[in-house]
Amino acid sequence: AQKITQTQPGMFVQEKEAVTLDCTYDTSDQSYGLFWYKQPSSGEMIFLIYQGSYDEQNATEGRYSLNFQKARKSANLVISASQLGDSAMYFCASSSGSARQLTFGSGTQLTVLP
Amino acid sequence: GAGVSQSPRYKVAKRGQDVALRCDPISGHVSLFWYQQALGQGPEFLTYFQNEAQLDKSGLPSDRFFAERPEGSVSTLKIQRTQQEDSAVYLCASSWGFSHTGELFFGEGSRLTVL
């Protein structure tokens, strides 16, 4: 079984600043994937970034980067140069070879302040 | 359409009624998932299809929940004799392949309110 823990129910960041959203995971599988999704108030889950367990380099996608620390089982999302449109709920999720479905954390509500 | 389409977007049901929620995945996507998202929580897995085969239904909370994908495309999630605890957003997601590394594309969800 997999478990995702997001310990920050809410976060605030000033516009144009960087912010880190925490995520730790627990899995017994050797091969797994880690994902971050953004869910604005409209409800749709928007894919942000993916990290494979065997990837040696941290994933980056534009202003998003994933700080992958395998030994600590953490997969924090870093958003650089925050924008007002980044205000949303952010979910960390994992999948593994033994379970195709994603297991989600409880989410972090990010608010970007002008 | 280009994305995953779900209908209805909103559904209000009286306790005891049956409801059916539809998901139209991205054309050609092999894998289809249903998730249930309670207010303020992360989505929780309900069931998974690979083409028309339902390979995993371990997340369905009771035998009142039933899902099908008869032709390997459109899927329907049916909830019989709805109860108040069924109130949630039901999300459908699809992906190209079978690998756990594949990105899932989500629909906007169907919000079910049971009175």
PDB file of C-alpha atoms in Angstrom:
ATOM      1  CA  ALA A   1       0.000   0.000   0.000  1.00  0.00           C
ATOM      2  CA  GLN A   2       1.096   3.524  -0.670  1.00  0.00           C
ATOM      3  CA  LYS A   3       0.626   6.572   1.492  1.00  0.00           C
ATOM      4  CA  ILE A   4       1.135  10.256   0.742  1.00  0.00           C
ATOM      5  CA  THR A   5       1.460  12.839   3.499  1.00  0.00           C
ATOM      6  CA  GLN A   6       1.063  16.560   2.964  1.00  0.00           C
ATOM      7  CA  THR A   7       1.488  18.315   6.290  1.00  0.00           C
ATOM      8  CA  GLN A   8       0.648  21.860   5.181  1.00  0.00           C
ATOM      9  CA  PRO A   9      -3.115  22.376   4.943  1.00  0.00           C
ATOM     10  CA  GLY A  10      -2.569  25.972   3.808  1.00  0.00           C
ATOM     11  CA  MET A  11       0.299  28.107   2.604  1.00  0.00           C
ATOM     12  CA  PHE A  12       0.639  31.782   1.771  1.00  0.00           C
ATOM     13  CA  VAL A  13       3.254  33.304  -0.515  1.00  0.00           C
ATOM     14  CA  GLN A  14       3.876  36.774  -1.806  1.00  0.00           C
ATOM     15  CA  GLU A  15       3.588  37.282  -5.541  1.00  0.00           C
ATOM     16  CA  LYS A  16       6.920  36.756  -7.348  1.00  0.00           C
ATOM     17  CA  GLU A  17       8.384  34.821  -4.413  1.00  0.00           C
ATOM     18  CA  ALA A  18       9.227  31.109  -4.455  1.00  0.00           C
ATOM     19  CA  VAL A  19       7.308  28.580  -2.353  1.00  0.00           C
ATOM     20  CA  THR A  20       7.892  24.954  -1.382  1.00  0.00           C
ATOM     21  CA  LEU A  21       5.023  22.545  -0.828  1.00  0.00           C
ATOM     22  CA  ASP A  22       5.957  19.496   1.209  1.00  0.00           C
ATOM     23  CA  CYS A  23       5.192  15.887   0.360  1.00  0.00           C
ATOM     24  CA  THR A  24       6.422  12.646   1.872  1.00  0.00           C
ATOM     25  CA  TYR A  25       5.539   9.206   0.581  1.00  0.00           C
ATOM     26  CA  ASP A  26       5.601   5.676   1.819  1.00  0.00           C
ATOM     27  CA  THR A  27       5.821   2.724  -0.535  1.00  0.00           C
ATOM     28  CA  SER A  28       7.412  -0.708  -0.509  1.00  0.00           C
ATOM     29  CA  ASP A  29       7.751  -0.798  -4.297  1.00  0.00           C
ATOM     30  CA  GLN A  30      11.137  -0.212  -5.926  1.00  0.00           C
ATOM     31  CA  SER A  31       9.606   1.303  -9.041  1.00  0.00           C
ATOM     32  CA  TYR A  32       7.163   4.132  -8.521  1.00  0.00           C
ATOM     33  CA  GLY A  33       6.176   7.527  -9.812  1.00  0.00           C
ATOM     34  CA  LEU A  34       5.514  10.776  -8.034  1.00  0.00           C
ATOM     35  CA  PHE A  35       3.161  13.424  -9.358  1.00  0.00           C
ATOM     36  CA  TRP A  36       1.948  16.871  -8.499  1.00  0.00           C
ATOM     37  CA  TYR A  37      -1.464  18.104  -9.575  1.00  0.00           C
ATOM     38  CA  LYS A  38      -3.073  21.525  -9.257  1.00  0.00           C
ATOM     39  CA  GLN A  39      -6.804  21.826  -8.625  1.00  0.00           C
ATOM     40  CA  PRO A  40      -8.244  25.318  -9.063  1.00  0.00           C
ATOM     41  CA  SER A  41     -11.696  26.176  -7.784  1.00  0.00           C
ATOM     42  CA  SER A  42     -13.174  24.963 -11.090  1.00  0.00           C
ATOM     43  CA  GLY A  43     -12.410  21.426  -9.923  1.00  0.00           C
ATOM     44  CA  GLU A  44     -10.300  20.064 -12.759  1.00  0.00           C
ATOM     45  CA  MET A  45      -7.056  18.325 -11.796  1.00  0.00           C
ATOM     46  CA  ILE A  46      -4.184  19.768 -13.807  1.00  0.00           C
ATOM     47  CA  PHE A  47      -0.969  17.766 -14.159  1.00  0.00           C
ATOM     48  CA  LEU A  48       2.137  19.749 -13.199  1.00  0.00           C
ATOM     49  CA  ILE A  49       5.154  17.491 -12.945  1.00  0.00           C
ATOM     50  CA  TYR A  50       6.303  13.860 -12.737  1.00  0.00           C
ATOM     51  CA  GLN A  51       9.323  12.177 -11.131  1.00  0.00           C
ATOM     52  CA  GLY A  52      10.234   8.538 -11.611  1.00  0.00           C
ATOM     53  CA  SER A  53      11.880   6.663  -8.790  1.00  0.00           C
ATOM     54  CA  TYR A  54      14.872   5.813 -10.954  1.00  0.00           C
ATOM     55  CA  ASP A  55      15.328   9.337 -12.290  1.00  0.00           C
ATOM     56  CA  GLU A  56      18.571  10.701 -10.901  1.00  0.00           C
ATOM     57  CA  GLN A  57      17.871  14.306 -11.722  1.00  0.00           C
ATOM     58  CA  ASN A  58      15.086  16.376 -10.233  1.00  0.00           C
ATOM     59  CA  ALA A  59      12.228  16.991 -12.636  1.00  0.00           C
ATOM     60  CA  THR A  60      11.566  20.522 -13.844  1.00  0.00           C
ATOM     61  CA  GLU A  61       8.703  21.975 -15.864  1.00  0.00           C
ATOM     62  CA  GLY A  62       8.884  25.694 -16.361  1.00  0.00           C
ATOM     63  CA  ARG A  63       8.385  27.365 -12.971  1.00  0.00           C
ATOM     64  CA  TYR A  64       7.808  24.001 -11.288  1.00  0.00           C
ATOM     65  CA  SER A  65      10.525  21.751  -9.954  1.00  0.00           C
ATOM     66  CA  LEU A  66      10.336  18.632  -7.866  1.00  0.00           C
ATOM     67  CA  ASN A  67      12.879  18.282  -5.085  1.00  0.00           C
ATOM     68  CA  PHE A  68      13.236  14.497  -4.955  1.00  0.00           C
ATOM     69  CA  GLN A  69      15.074  13.088  -1.940  1.00  0.00           C
ATOM     70  CA  LYS A  70      14.746   9.333  -2.216  1.00  0.00           C
ATOM     71  CA  ALA A  71      16.408   8.437   1.094  1.00  0.00           C
ATOM     72  CA  ARG A  72      14.069  10.746   2.941  1.00  0.00           C
ATOM     73  CA  LYS A  73      11.097   9.693   0.815  1.00  0.00           C
ATOM     74  CA  SER A  74      10.207  13.260   0.073  1.00  0.00           C
ATOM     75  CA  ALA A  75       9.022  14.877  -3.158  1.00  0.00           C
ATOM     76  CA  ASN A  76       8.536  18.550  -2.481  1.00  0.00           C
ATOM     77  CA  LEU A  77       7.178  20.888  -5.145  1.00  0.00           C
ATOM     78  CA  VAL A  78       8.948  24.189  -5.643  1.00  0.00           C
ATOM     79  CA  ILE A  79       7.120  26.955  -7.472  1.00  0.00           C
ATOM     80  CA  SER A  80       9.336  29.848  -8.475  1.00  0.00           C
ATOM     81  CA  ALA A  81       8.166  33.400  -9.163  1.00  0.00           C
ATOM     82  CA  SER A  82       4.630  32.805  -7.848  1.00  0.00           C
ATOM     83  CA  GLN A  83       1.752  34.311  -9.750  1.00  0.00           C
ATOM     84  CA  LEU A  84      -1.772  35.154  -8.602  1.00  0.00           C
ATOM     85  CA  GLY A  85      -3.061  32.403 -10.869  1.00  0.00           C
ATOM     86  CA  ASP A  86      -1.101  29.842  -8.866  1.00  0.00           C
ATOM     87  CA  SER A  87      -3.626  30.129  -6.052  1.00  0.00           C
ATOM     88  CA  ALA A  88      -5.213  26.675  -5.899  1.00  0.00           C
ATOM     89  CA  MET A  89      -5.171  23.344  -4.101  1.00  0.00           C
ATOM     90  CA  TYR A  90      -2.072  21.274  -4.798  1.00  0.00           C
ATOM     91  CA  PHE A  91      -1.997  17.510  -4.504  1.00  0.00           C
ATOM     92  CA  CYS A  92       0.961  15.195  -4.340  1.00  0.00           C
ATOM     93  CA  ALA A  93       0.323  11.673  -5.623  1.00  0.00           C
ATOM     94  CA  SER A  94       2.144   8.423  -6.238  1.00  0.00           C
ATOM     95  CA  SER A  95       1.743   5.347  -8.350  1.00  0.00           C
ATOM     96  CA  SER A  96       3.675   2.116  -8.601  1.00  0.00           C
ATOM     97  CA  GLY A  97       4.081  -0.894 -10.769  1.00  0.00           C
ATOM     98  CA  SER A  98       1.832  -2.885  -8.505  1.00  0.00           C
ATOM     99  CA  ALA A  99      -0.950  -0.306  -8.488  1.00  0.00           C
ATOM    100  CA  ARG A 100      -1.702   1.703 -11.582  1.00  0.00           C
ATOM    101  CA  GLN A 101      -4.007   4.092  -9.796  1.00  0.00           C
ATOM    102  CA  LEU A 102      -2.726   7.227  -8.130  1.00  0.00           C
ATOM    103  CA  THR A 103      -2.749   7.584  -4.373  1.00  0.00           C
ATOM    104  CA  PHE A 104      -3.268  11.213  -3.383  1.00  0.00           C
ATOM    105  CA  GLY A 105      -2.371  13.233  -0.333  1.00  0.00           C
ATOM    106  CA  SER A 106      -4.833  15.507   1.424  1.00  0.00           C
ATOM    107  CA  GLY A 107      -3.600  18.586  -0.415  1.00  0.00           C
ATOM    108  CA  THR A 108      -2.201  22.028   0.339  1.00  0.00           C
ATOM    109  CA  GLN A 109      -4.222  25.160  -0.343  1.00  0.00           C
ATOM    110  CA  LEU A 110      -1.845  27.760  -1.745  1.00  0.00           C
ATOM    111  CA  THR A 111      -2.782  31.422  -1.692  1.00  0.00           C
ATOM    112  CA  VAL A 112      -0.640  33.925  -3.572  1.00  0.00           C
ATOM    113  CA  LEU A 113      -0.854  37.422  -2.138  1.00  0.00           C
ATOM    114  CA  PRO A 114      -0.526  40.538  -4.317  1.00  0.00           C
TER     115      PRO A 114
ATOM    116  CA  GLY B   1     -13.689  17.301 -27.498  1.00  0.00           C
ATOM    117  CA  ALA B   2     -10.038  17.432 -26.672  1.00  0.00           C
ATOM    118  CA  GLY B   3     -10.321  16.605 -22.990  1.00  0.00           C
ATOM    119  CA  VAL B   4     -12.100  14.225 -20.669  1.00  0.00           C
ATOM    120  CA  SER B   5     -15.778  15.100 -20.546  1.00  0.00           C
ATOM    121  CA  GLN B   6     -18.057  14.285 -17.620  1.00  0.00           C
ATOM    122  CA  SER B   7     -21.780  14.686 -17.232  1.00  0.00           C
ATOM    123  CA  PRO B   8     -23.755  15.836 -15.453  1.00  0.00           C
ATOM    124  CA  ARG B   9     -21.549  18.461 -13.813  1.00  0.00           C
ATOM    125  CA  TYR B  10     -23.996  18.740 -10.939  1.00  0.00           C
ATOM    126  CA  LYS B  11     -26.530  16.243  -9.678  1.00  0.00           C
ATOM    127  CA  VAL B  12     -28.873  16.517  -6.726  1.00  0.00           C
ATOM    128  CA  ALA B  13     -30.532  13.293  -5.661  1.00  0.00           C
ATOM    129  CA  LYS B  14     -32.919  12.376  -2.909  1.00  0.00           C
ATOM    130  CA  ARG B  15     -31.709   9.657  -0.601  1.00  0.00           C
ATOM    131  CA  GLY B  16     -32.611   6.313  -2.063  1.00  0.00           C
ATOM    132  CA  GLN B  17     -32.544   7.396  -5.687  1.00  0.00           C
ATOM    133  CA  ASP B  18     -30.280   5.811  -8.286  1.00  0.00           C
ATOM    134  CA  VAL B  19     -27.833   8.013 -10.207  1.00  0.00           C
ATOM    135  CA  ALA B  20     -25.659   7.499 -13.259  1.00  0.00           C
ATOM    136  CA  LEU B  21     -22.547   9.530 -13.996  1.00  0.00           C
ATOM    137  CA  ARG B  22     -20.979   9.504 -17.433  1.00  0.00           C
ATOM    138  CA  CYS B  23     -17.364   9.840 -18.504  1.00  0.00           C
ATOM    139  CA  ASP B  24     -16.192  10.333 -22.077  1.00  0.00           C
ATOM    140  CA  PRO B  25     -12.390   9.894 -22.087  1.00  0.00           C
ATOM    141  CA  ILE B  26      -9.909  11.273 -24.567  1.00  0.00           C
ATOM    142  CA  SER B  27     -10.196   9.335 -27.794  1.00  0.00           C
ATOM    143  CA  GLY B  28      -7.834   6.387 -27.923  1.00  0.00           C
ATOM    144  CA  HIS B  29      -7.049   6.353 -24.218  1.00  0.00           C
ATOM    145  CA  VAL B  30      -6.811   2.786 -23.021  1.00  0.00           C
ATOM    146  CA  SER B  31      -6.905   3.306 -19.281  1.00  0.00           C
ATOM    147  CA  LEU B  32      -9.816   4.866 -17.413  1.00  0.00           C
ATOM    148  CA  PHE B  33     -10.118   5.561 -13.705  1.00  0.00           C
ATOM    149  CA  TRP B  34     -12.874   6.750 -11.393  1.00  0.00           C
ATOM    150  CA  TYR B  35     -12.077   8.651  -8.214  1.00  0.00           C
ATOM    151  CA  GLN B  36     -14.242   9.991  -5.403  1.00  0.00           C
ATOM    152  CA  GLN B  37     -13.296  13.306  -3.835  1.00  0.00           C
ATOM    153  CA  ALA B  38     -14.987  14.337  -0.601  1.00  0.00           C
ATOM    154  CA  LEU B  39     -15.022  18.000   0.347  1.00  0.00           C
ATOM    155  CA  GLY B  40     -11.581  19.182   1.424  1.00  0.00           C
ATOM    156  CA  GLN B  41      -9.924  15.839   0.731  1.00  0.00           C
ATOM    157  CA  GLY B  42      -7.763  14.324  -1.950  1.00  0.00           C
ATOM    158  CA  PRO B  43      -9.308  12.042  -4.561  1.00  0.00           C
ATOM    159  CA  GLU B  44      -9.673   8.405  -3.621  1.00  0.00           C
ATOM    160  CA  PHE B  45      -9.520   5.585  -6.132  1.00  0.00           C
ATOM    161  CA  LEU B  46     -12.702   3.736  -6.959  1.00  0.00           C
ATOM    162  CA  THR B  47     -12.089   1.581 -10.015  1.00  0.00           C
ATOM    163  CA  TYR B  48      -9.889   1.072 -13.081  1.00  0.00           C
ATOM    164  CA  PHE B  49     -10.581  -0.090 -16.632  1.00  0.00           C
ATOM    165  CA  GLN B  50      -8.175  -1.197 -19.301  1.00  0.00           C
ATOM    166  CA  ASN B  51     -10.221  -0.942 -22.478  1.00  0.00           C
ATOM    167  CA  GLU B  52     -13.500  -2.662 -21.588  1.00  0.00           C
ATOM    168  CA  ALA B  53     -12.059  -4.837 -18.843  1.00  0.00           C
ATOM    169  CA  GLN B  54     -12.541  -3.720 -15.268  1.00  0.00           C
ATOM    170  CA  LEU B  55      -9.218  -4.775 -13.771  1.00  0.00           C
ATOM    171  CA  ASP B  56      -9.555  -3.273 -10.331  1.00  0.00           C
ATOM    172  CA  LYS B  57     -12.660  -2.351  -8.393  1.00  0.00           C
ATOM    173  CA  SER B  58     -11.135  -2.550  -4.960  1.00  0.00           C
ATOM    174  CA  GLY B  59     -11.978   1.061  -4.157  1.00  0.00           C
ATOM    175  CA  LEU B  60     -15.724   0.819  -4.667  1.00  0.00           C
ATOM    176  CA  PRO B  61     -17.143   1.490  -1.194  1.00  0.00           C
ATOM    177  CA  SER B  62     -20.109  -0.863  -1.399  1.00  0.00           C
ATOM    178  CA  ASP B  63     -22.098  -3.057  -3.727  1.00  0.00           C
ATOM    179  CA  ARG B  64     -24.327  -0.068  -4.425  1.00  0.00           C
ATOM    180  CA  PHE B  65     -21.554   1.249  -6.671  1.00  0.00           C
ATOM    181  CA  PHE B  66     -21.199  -0.205 -10.138  1.00  0.00           C
ATOM    182  CA  ALA B  67     -19.101   0.897 -13.112  1.00  0.00           C
ATOM    183  CA  GLU B  68     -18.971  -0.222 -16.703  1.00  0.00           C
ATOM    184  CA  ARG B  69     -17.179   0.561 -19.943  1.00  0.00           C
ATOM    185  CA  PRO B  70     -18.804  -1.827 -22.407  1.00  0.00           C
ATOM    186  CA  GLU B  71     -17.084  -0.715 -25.615  1.00  0.00           C
ATOM    187  CA  GLY B  72     -13.812   0.426 -24.153  1.00  0.00           C
ATOM    188  CA  SER B  73     -14.604   4.104 -24.508  1.00  0.00           C
ATOM    189  CA  VAL B  74     -17.412   5.837 -22.569  1.00  0.00           C
ATOM    190  CA  SER B  75     -17.797   4.748 -18.973  1.00  0.00           C
ATOM    191  CA  THR B  76     -20.713   5.016 -16.575  1.00  0.00           C
ATOM    192  CA  LEU B  77     -20.552   5.008 -12.794  1.00  0.00           C
ATOM    193  CA  LYS B  78     -23.864   4.011 -11.259  1.00  0.00           C
ATOM    194  CA  ILE B  79     -24.800   4.463  -7.636  1.00  0.00           C
ATOM    195  CA  GLN B  80     -27.900   2.686  -6.429  1.00  0.00           C
ATOM    196  CA  ARG B  81     -30.019   3.748  -3.446  1.00  0.00           C
ATOM    197  CA  THR B  82     -27.904   6.809  -2.814  1.00  0.00           C
ATOM    198  CA  GLN B  83     -27.066   7.804   0.740  1.00  0.00           C
ATOM    199  CA  GLN B  84     -25.879  11.087   2.170  1.00  0.00           C
ATOM    200  CA  GLU B  85     -22.317   9.853   2.546  1.00  0.00           C
ATOM    201  CA  ASP B  86     -22.191   9.403  -1.227  1.00  0.00           C
ATOM    202  CA  SER B  87     -22.154  13.197  -1.596  1.00  0.00           C
ATOM    203  CA  ALA B  88     -18.845  14.008  -3.263  1.00  0.00           C
ATOM    204  CA  VAL B  89     -17.234  14.979  -6.525  1.00  0.00           C
ATOM    205  CA  TYR B  90     -16.685  12.006  -8.806  1.00  0.00           C
ATOM    206  CA  LEU B  91     -13.670  12.432 -11.034  1.00  0.00           C
ATOM    207  CA  CYS B  92     -12.915  10.460 -14.155  1.00  0.00           C
ATOM    208  CA  ALA B  93      -9.391  10.245 -15.587  1.00  0.00           C
ATOM    209  CA  SER B  94      -7.888   8.569 -18.628  1.00  0.00           C
ATOM    210  CA  SER B  95      -4.440   7.834 -20.005  1.00  0.00           C
ATOM    211  CA  TRP B  96      -2.818   6.435 -23.145  1.00  0.00           C
ATOM    212  CA  GLY B  97      -1.185   3.355 -21.803  1.00  0.00           C
ATOM    213  CA  PHE B  98      -0.853   0.962 -18.949  1.00  0.00           C
ATOM    214  CA  SER B  99       2.291   2.167 -17.263  1.00  0.00           C
ATOM    215  CA  HIS B 100       2.156   3.689 -13.835  1.00  0.00           C
ATOM    216  CA  THR B 101       4.367   6.468 -15.124  1.00  0.00           C
ATOM    217  CA  GLY B 102       1.738   7.794 -17.476  1.00  0.00           C
ATOM    218  CA  GLU B 103       0.090  11.125 -16.927  1.00  0.00           C
ATOM    219  CA  LEU B 104      -3.587  10.995 -16.088  1.00  0.00           C
ATOM    220  CA  PHE B 105      -5.927  13.483 -17.737  1.00  0.00           C
ATOM    221  CA  PHE B 106      -8.835  14.407 -15.512  1.00  0.00           C
ATOM    222  CA  GLY B 107     -12.303  15.644 -16.256  1.00  0.00           C
ATOM    223  CA  GLU B 108     -13.918  18.460 -14.295  1.00  0.00           C
ATOM    224  CA  GLY B 109     -15.908  16.025 -12.222  1.00  0.00           C
ATOM    225  CA  SER B 110     -19.535  15.390 -11.381  1.00  0.00           C
ATOM    226  CA  ARG B 111     -20.624  16.898  -8.091  1.00  0.00           C
ATOM    227  CA  LEU B 112     -23.242  14.711  -6.423  1.00  0.00           C
ATOM    228  CA  THR B 113     -25.324  16.026  -3.551  1.00  0.00           C
ATOM    229  CA  VAL B 114     -27.612  13.585  -1.789  1.00  0.00           C
ATOM    230  CA  LEU B 115     -30.339  15.178   0.299  1.00  0.00           C
TER     231      LEU B 115
END
